[in-house]
Amino acid sequence: GDVVCGEAIDGLHAGFHREIVKRLGPAPGRVRRAISVGCGAGGKELALLQTGAVGEFDCYDVSAEAVEAGRRLAREHGVGDRMRFHRADAFDAALGSDHDLVYWNNALHHMFDTHRAVAWSRERLGPGGLFAMDDYVGAPRFQHADAIMDWAALLLALLPDRLLAHWDAARATTIPRRPGRHDPQALATMDPSEAVDSQNILPAIRSVFPGAEIIRTGGTVYFIALCEAFQNFDSAEDLRLLDALLAIDHAVAQREETQYAVAFARRDWT
C-alpha cells in the first residue's frame, strides 16, 4: 500500500483502491459505472464497490465457474443488483463509451494483445473516465533477465536458512538460494494466456495514454525471491528485515525492470 498511496494500510489492493477513490472524487449525483475484464469471482471488484466509489460493476470472465461464484458472492453481500457478471469475451460485447472506470487487476497480463486491450479500455470510457490497472508487467512467461535473477540470488544468499524453509514443512527442504526460471513451454501448456504479452503492457499504456501515471511497484524481492518464504518472517526482528528487503525491492524496480506496476490514466490523456 505505501508504494502506491504513500501510506502503509492493511488489505490486499487497498492502496490501489484508495488511489482510485481519490481520483474519482465525490460522486456527481449519478450512479458511476465500472467495467472489469478477467474478474474471476469478483472479490477485488466487490471490495472497490464497497468503498462507494462506483455504483455498478459489469464484470466479465470466460470461466463459467468463476462467473457463478461471483454471482453468489454478490448476492451474499447484498449487491447482486449492482454487480453484473457476464460469461463472455468483453471485447466481443456491444459496449458503449460511457463508463466511469475501466478496472484491470491482475488480468491484463493474461491478454494476448495488450495494446488492443488498453486501446479498447480507452474506447469504453466516457468523458473524464478513469483507466486503472494493478498488474504484472514483467518478462513474458516469467523469463526474467539475468540481472534480475542475480539481484534475487544476492538477496537470498544473505538470509539464514530458517527464513528459507519451504512452506510445506513435510518436505523438510529450503528454498533454493538462486531461484530458477519457469519452464515457458510447461507454463504455456498449463495456461496459454499466462504472461503471454506482459512485457508490452507499459509500452501500450504509454502509447494509448501518453500522460498516464505509472507507479513501479517492484517484485524482484517479493515475487521472485521470497514468494514462497513470507510465512517465515514472523518475529518483530524478522519483520524489520522484511521492511528493509522491500525497500531494496523498490530501489531495484527504479534501477532495473519492475515486475509489477500500477497505472492511472484519463480518457482525454492523449
Short mmCIF file of N, CA and C in Angstrom, two decimals, residues 107-219:
data_model
loop_
_atom_site.label_atom_id
_atom_site.label_comp_id
_atom_site.label_asym_id
_atom_site.label_seq_id
_atom_site.Cartn_x
_atom_site.Cartn_y
_atom_site.Cartn_z
N ALA A 107 -5.21 -9.00 -14.40
CA ALA A 107 -5.88 -9.66 -15.51
C ALA A 107 -5.32 -9.23 -16.86
N LEU A 108 -4.78 -8.01 -16.93
CA LEU A 108 -4.28 -7.51 -18.20
C LEU A 108 -3.12 -8.36 -18.72
N HIS A 109 -2.34 -8.94 -17.81
CA HIS A 109 -1.21 -9.76 -18.26
C HIS A 109 -1.66 -11.10 -18.85
N HIS A 110 -2.96 -11.38 -18.80
CA HIS A 110 -3.50 -12.57 -19.46
C HIS A 110 -4.03 -12.27 -20.87
N MET A 111 -3.94 -11.02 -21.30
CA MET A 111 -4.43 -10.68 -22.62
C MET A 111 -3.37 -11.01 -23.67
N PHE A 112 -3.80 -11.57 -24.80
CA PHE A 112 -2.85 -11.96 -25.84
C PHE A 112 -2.33 -10.75 -26.61
N ASP A 113 -3.09 -9.67 -26.64
CA ASP A 113 -2.68 -8.43 -27.32
C ASP A 113 -2.96 -7.29 -26.35
N THR A 114 -1.96 -6.92 -25.58
CA THR A 114 -2.19 -5.94 -24.54
C THR A 114 -2.45 -4.54 -25.09
N HIS A 115 -1.85 -4.21 -26.24
CA HIS A 115 -2.12 -2.90 -26.83
C HIS A 115 -3.60 -2.79 -27.22
N ARG A 116 -4.11 -3.85 -27.82
CA ARG A 116 -5.54 -3.86 -28.17
C ARG A 116 -6.40 -3.69 -26.92
N ALA A 117 -6.03 -4.39 -25.84
CA ALA A 117 -6.81 -4.32 -24.61
C ALA A 117 -6.81 -2.92 -24.00
N VAL A 118 -5.66 -2.26 -24.02
CA VAL A 118 -5.57 -0.91 -23.47
C VAL A 118 -6.35 0.07 -24.36
N ALA A 119 -6.21 -0.05 -25.67
CA ALA A 119 -6.95 0.81 -26.58
C ALA A 119 -8.46 0.59 -26.42
N TRP A 120 -8.88 -0.66 -26.29
CA TRP A 120 -10.28 -0.98 -26.04
C TRP A 120 -10.75 -0.32 -24.75
N SER A 121 -9.91 -0.32 -23.74
CA SER A 121 -10.26 0.29 -22.46
C SER A 121 -10.55 1.78 -22.61
N ARG A 122 -9.71 2.46 -23.36
CA ARG A 122 -9.94 3.89 -23.58
C ARG A 122 -11.26 4.13 -24.30
N GLU A 123 -11.58 3.26 -25.25
CA GLU A 123 -12.83 3.41 -26.01
C GLU A 123 -14.07 3.20 -25.14
N ARG A 124 -13.92 2.48 -24.05
CA ARG A 124 -15.06 2.20 -23.17
C ARG A 124 -15.33 3.34 -22.19
N LEU A 125 -14.40 4.28 -22.06
CA LEU A 125 -14.53 5.35 -21.08
C LEU A 125 -15.36 6.50 -21.61
N GLY A 126 -16.18 7.07 -20.72
CA GLY A 126 -16.87 8.30 -21.03
C GLY A 126 -15.98 9.49 -20.73
N PRO A 127 -16.47 10.71 -20.95
CA PRO A 127 -15.68 11.92 -20.66
C PRO A 127 -15.19 11.92 -19.21
N GLY A 128 -13.89 12.11 -19.04
CA GLY A 128 -13.31 12.13 -17.70
C GLY A 128 -13.14 10.77 -17.08
N GLY A 129 -13.49 9.70 -17.83
CA GLY A 129 -13.40 8.35 -17.29
C GLY A 129 -11.98 7.96 -16.95
N LEU A 130 -11.84 7.03 -16.00
CA LEU A 130 -10.54 6.64 -15.45
C LEU A 130 -10.18 5.21 -15.83
N PHE A 131 -8.97 5.03 -16.34
CA PHE A 131 -8.36 3.72 -16.55
C PHE A 131 -7.48 3.46 -15.33
N ALA A 132 -7.67 2.29 -14.70
CA ALA A 132 -6.87 1.96 -13.52
C ALA A 132 -6.40 0.52 -13.62
N MET A 133 -5.11 0.31 -13.40
CA MET A 133 -4.51 -1.01 -13.55
C MET A 133 -3.53 -1.31 -12.42
N ASP A 134 -3.59 -2.53 -11.90
CA ASP A 134 -2.61 -3.05 -10.95
C ASP A 134 -2.27 -4.44 -11.46
N ASP A 135 -1.02 -4.65 -11.96
CA ASP A 135 -0.79 -5.89 -12.69
C ASP A 135 0.68 -6.24 -12.80
N TYR A 136 0.92 -7.49 -13.19
CA TYR A 136 2.25 -7.96 -13.54
C TYR A 136 2.62 -7.40 -14.92
N VAL A 137 3.79 -6.77 -15.01
CA VAL A 137 4.21 -6.14 -16.27
C VAL A 137 5.62 -6.58 -16.67
N GLY A 138 6.10 -7.67 -16.07
CA GLY A 138 7.46 -8.11 -16.31
C GLY A 138 7.61 -8.97 -17.54
N ALA A 139 8.67 -9.72 -17.58
CA ALA A 139 9.04 -10.51 -18.75
C ALA A 139 7.97 -11.55 -19.09
N PRO A 140 7.77 -11.82 -20.38
CA PRO A 140 6.77 -12.81 -20.77
C PRO A 140 7.12 -14.19 -20.24
N ARG A 141 6.08 -14.91 -19.84
CA ARG A 141 6.23 -16.26 -19.29
C ARG A 141 7.19 -16.29 -18.11
N PHE A 142 7.40 -15.13 -17.45
CA PHE A 142 8.26 -15.02 -16.28
C PHE A 142 9.72 -15.38 -16.58
N GLN A 143 10.15 -15.07 -17.80
CA GLN A 143 11.54 -15.33 -18.19
C GLN A 143 12.37 -14.10 -17.88
N HIS A 144 12.64 -13.88 -16.61
CA HIS A 144 13.29 -12.67 -16.14
C HIS A 144 14.74 -12.57 -16.62
N ALA A 145 15.18 -11.34 -16.80
CA ALA A 145 16.55 -11.09 -17.26
C ALA A 145 17.56 -11.60 -16.24
N ASP A 146 18.77 -11.89 -16.73
CA ASP A 146 19.83 -12.37 -15.85
C ASP A 146 20.09 -11.40 -14.70
N ALA A 147 20.07 -10.11 -14.99
CA ALA A 147 20.35 -9.11 -13.94
C ALA A 147 19.34 -9.21 -12.81
N ILE A 148 18.08 -9.46 -13.14
CA ILE A 148 17.04 -9.58 -12.12
C ILE A 148 17.25 -10.86 -11.31
N MET A 149 17.57 -11.95 -11.97
CA MET A 149 17.82 -13.19 -11.25
C MET A 149 19.05 -13.08 -10.34
N ASP A 150 20.04 -12.31 -10.79
CA ASP A 150 21.24 -12.08 -9.98
C ASP A 150 20.90 -11.29 -8.71
N TRP A 151 20.04 -10.26 -8.85
CA TRP A 151 19.60 -9.49 -7.69
C TRP A 151 18.91 -10.41 -6.68
N ALA A 152 18.00 -11.25 -7.17
CA ALA A 152 17.25 -12.14 -6.29
C ALA A 152 18.20 -13.12 -5.59
N ALA A 153 19.16 -13.67 -6.32
CA ALA A 153 20.11 -14.61 -5.74
C ALA A 153 20.99 -13.93 -4.69
N LEU A 154 21.39 -12.69 -4.95
CA LEU A 154 22.21 -11.95 -3.99
C LEU A 154 21.47 -11.77 -2.66
N LEU A 155 20.20 -11.42 -2.73
CA LEU A 155 19.43 -11.24 -1.51
C LEU A 155 19.25 -12.56 -0.76
N LEU A 156 18.93 -13.61 -1.50
CA LEU A 156 18.72 -14.91 -0.86
C LEU A 156 19.99 -15.44 -0.22
N ALA A 157 21.14 -15.12 -0.79
CA ALA A 157 22.42 -15.60 -0.24
C ALA A 157 22.69 -15.03 1.14
N LEU A 158 22.09 -13.90 1.46
CA LEU A 158 22.35 -13.23 2.74
C LEU A 158 21.42 -13.69 3.86
N LEU A 159 20.39 -14.46 3.54
CA LEU A 159 19.40 -14.83 4.53
C LEU A 159 19.75 -16.15 5.23
N PRO A 160 19.45 -16.26 6.53
CA PRO A 160 19.69 -17.53 7.24
C PRO A 160 18.71 -18.61 6.76
N ASP A 161 19.11 -19.86 6.95
CA ASP A 161 18.29 -20.97 6.49
C ASP A 161 16.88 -20.94 7.05
N ARG A 162 16.72 -20.49 8.31
CA ARG A 162 15.39 -20.53 8.93
C ARG A 162 14.38 -19.66 8.18
N LEU A 163 14.87 -18.65 7.46
CA LEU A 163 13.96 -17.80 6.70
C LEU A 163 13.67 -18.34 5.31
N LEU A 164 14.33 -19.43 4.97
CA LEU A 164 14.13 -20.02 3.65
C LEU A 164 13.50 -21.41 3.72
N ALA A 165 12.93 -21.75 4.88
CA ALA A 165 12.26 -23.03 5.00
C ALA A 165 11.07 -23.08 4.05
N HIS A 166 10.89 -24.21 3.39
CA HIS A 166 9.78 -24.34 2.46
C HIS A 166 8.46 -24.27 3.21
N TRP A 167 7.45 -23.68 2.59
CA TRP A 167 6.15 -23.54 3.26
C TRP A 167 5.55 -24.88 3.65
N ASP A 168 5.90 -25.93 2.91
CA ASP A 168 5.41 -27.27 3.24
C ASP A 168 6.45 -27.94 4.14
N ALA A 169 6.20 -27.89 5.44
CA ALA A 169 7.18 -28.40 6.40
C ALA A 169 7.49 -29.87 6.19
N ALA A 170 6.55 -30.62 5.63
CA ALA A 170 6.76 -32.05 5.41
C ALA A 170 7.87 -32.31 4.42
N ARG A 171 8.17 -31.32 3.59
CA ARG A 171 9.22 -31.52 2.60
C ARG A 171 10.61 -31.35 3.20
N ALA A 172 10.68 -30.68 4.36
CA ALA A 172 11.96 -30.50 5.08
C ALA A 172 13.06 -30.00 4.16
N THR A 173 12.71 -29.08 3.30
CA THR A 173 13.69 -28.51 2.39
C THR A 173 13.71 -26.99 2.55
N THR A 174 14.71 -26.39 1.96
CA THR A 174 14.78 -24.93 1.94
C THR A 174 14.61 -24.44 0.51
N ILE A 175 14.17 -23.21 0.41
CA ILE A 175 14.01 -22.58 -0.89
C ILE A 175 15.40 -22.38 -1.50
N PRO A 176 15.61 -22.70 -2.77
CA PRO A 176 16.94 -22.52 -3.38
C PRO A 176 17.42 -21.08 -3.27
N ARG A 177 18.71 -20.93 -3.05
CA ARG A 177 19.27 -19.59 -2.91
C ARG A 177 19.46 -18.89 -4.26
N ARG A 178 19.30 -19.62 -5.31
CA ARG A 178 19.21 -18.99 -6.63
C ARG A 178 17.92 -19.47 -7.27
N PRO A 179 16.94 -18.58 -7.38
CA PRO A 179 15.65 -19.01 -7.95
C PRO A 179 15.79 -19.42 -9.40
N GLY A 180 15.04 -20.43 -9.77
CA GLY A 180 15.06 -20.88 -11.16
C GLY A 180 13.93 -20.23 -11.96
N ARG A 181 14.10 -20.22 -13.25
CA ARG A 181 13.05 -19.69 -14.12
C ARG A 181 12.00 -20.77 -14.37
N HIS A 182 10.78 -20.31 -14.62
CA HIS A 182 9.71 -21.22 -15.02
C HIS A 182 10.04 -21.80 -16.41
N ASP A 183 9.59 -23.01 -16.64
CA ASP A 183 9.69 -23.60 -17.97
C ASP A 183 8.60 -22.97 -18.83
N PRO A 184 8.97 -22.15 -19.82
CA PRO A 184 7.94 -21.43 -20.58
C PRO A 184 6.97 -22.33 -21.33
N GLN A 185 7.48 -23.49 -21.81
CA GLN A 185 6.61 -24.42 -22.53
C GLN A 185 5.59 -25.03 -21.58
N ALA A 186 6.03 -25.44 -20.40
CA ALA A 186 5.12 -26.02 -19.42
C ALA A 186 4.10 -24.99 -18.96
N LEU A 187 4.56 -23.76 -18.78
CA LEU A 187 3.65 -22.69 -18.35
C LEU A 187 2.59 -22.42 -19.42
N ALA A 188 3.01 -22.41 -20.68
CA ALA A 188 2.07 -22.17 -21.77
C ALA A 188 1.08 -23.32 -21.90
N THR A 189 1.52 -24.53 -21.62
CA THR A 189 0.62 -25.68 -21.67
C THR A 189 -0.42 -25.59 -20.55
N MET A 190 0.04 -25.20 -19.37
CA MET A 190 -0.85 -25.09 -18.22
C MET A 190 -1.86 -23.96 -18.41
N ASP A 191 -1.37 -22.82 -18.90
CA ASP A 191 -2.25 -21.66 -19.13
C ASP A 191 -1.69 -20.87 -20.30
N PRO A 192 -2.25 -21.02 -21.50
CA PRO A 192 -1.74 -20.33 -22.68
C PRO A 192 -1.72 -18.81 -22.55
N SER A 193 -2.55 -18.28 -21.64
CA SER A 193 -2.63 -16.82 -21.51
C SER A 193 -1.70 -16.26 -20.45
N GLU A 194 -0.98 -17.10 -19.71
CA GLU A 194 -0.18 -16.62 -18.59
C GLU A 194 1.00 -15.78 -19.07
N ALA A 195 0.94 -14.49 -18.77
CA ALA A 195 2.04 -13.55 -19.08
C ALA A 195 2.49 -13.66 -20.53
N VAL A 196 1.54 -13.82 -21.43
CA VAL A 196 1.89 -14.06 -22.83
C VAL A 196 2.39 -12.79 -23.52
N ASP A 197 1.89 -11.62 -23.11
CA ASP A 197 2.30 -10.36 -23.74
C ASP A 197 2.58 -9.30 -22.68
N SER A 198 2.96 -9.74 -21.50
CA SER A 198 3.09 -8.85 -20.34
C SER A 198 4.12 -7.75 -20.54
N GLN A 199 5.18 -8.03 -21.29
CA GLN A 199 6.24 -7.04 -21.45
C GLN A 199 5.78 -5.83 -22.24
N ASN A 200 4.65 -5.94 -22.92
CA ASN A 200 4.15 -4.82 -23.74
C ASN A 200 3.07 -4.00 -23.04
N ILE A 201 2.76 -4.32 -21.80
CA ILE A 201 1.71 -3.59 -21.10
C ILE A 201 2.08 -2.11 -20.91
N LEU A 202 3.24 -1.85 -20.32
CA LEU A 202 3.60 -0.45 -20.07
C LEU A 202 3.81 0.32 -21.37
N PRO A 203 4.48 -0.24 -22.40
CA PRO A 203 4.54 0.49 -23.67
C PRO A 203 3.16 0.77 -24.25
N ALA A 204 2.23 -0.16 -24.10
CA ALA A 204 0.88 0.07 -24.62
C ALA A 204 0.20 1.21 -23.89
N ILE A 205 0.34 1.26 -22.58
CA ILE A 205 -0.28 2.34 -21.80
C ILE A 205 0.32 3.68 -22.20
N ARG A 206 1.63 3.71 -22.34
CA ARG A 206 2.28 4.98 -22.72
C ARG A 206 1.86 5.41 -24.12
N SER A 207 1.59 4.46 -25.00
CA SER A 207 1.18 4.77 -26.36
C SER A 207 -0.26 5.29 -26.40
N VAL A 208 -1.16 4.59 -25.71
CA VAL A 208 -2.58 4.95 -25.75
C VAL A 208 -2.87 6.15 -24.86
N PHE A 209 -2.20 6.23 -23.72
CA PHE A 209 -2.38 7.33 -22.76
C PHE A 209 -1.01 7.98 -22.50
N PRO A 210 -0.53 8.84 -23.38
CA PRO A 210 0.81 9.40 -23.17
C PRO A 210 1.01 10.11 -21.83
N GLY A 211 -0.07 10.58 -21.23
CA GLY A 211 0.05 11.26 -19.94
C GLY A 211 -0.18 10.37 -18.74
N ALA A 212 -0.20 9.07 -18.95
CA ALA A 212 -0.52 8.14 -17.86
C ALA A 212 0.46 8.25 -16.70
N GLU A 213 -0.05 8.06 -15.51
CA GLU A 213 0.79 7.99 -14.31
C GLU A 213 1.10 6.52 -14.04
N ILE A 214 2.37 6.18 -14.04
CA ILE A 214 2.78 4.79 -13.83
C ILE A 214 3.63 4.72 -12.57
N ILE A 215 3.24 3.83 -11.66
CA ILE A 215 3.96 3.64 -10.40
C ILE A 215 4.59 2.25 -10.43
N ARG A 216 5.89 2.21 -10.42
CA ARG A 216 6.62 0.93 -10.45
C ARG A 216 6.62 0.33 -9.05
N THR A 217 5.98 -0.82 -8.89
CA THR A 217 5.79 -1.39 -7.56
C THR A 217 6.68 -2.60 -7.28
N GLY A 218 7.67 -2.83 -8.11
CA GLY A 218 8.71 -3.81 -7.79
C GLY A 218 8.31 -5.25 -8.05
N GLY A 219 8.86 -6.13 -7.23
CA GLY A 219 8.56 -7.55 -7.36
C GLY A 219 9.77 -8.46 -7.41
#
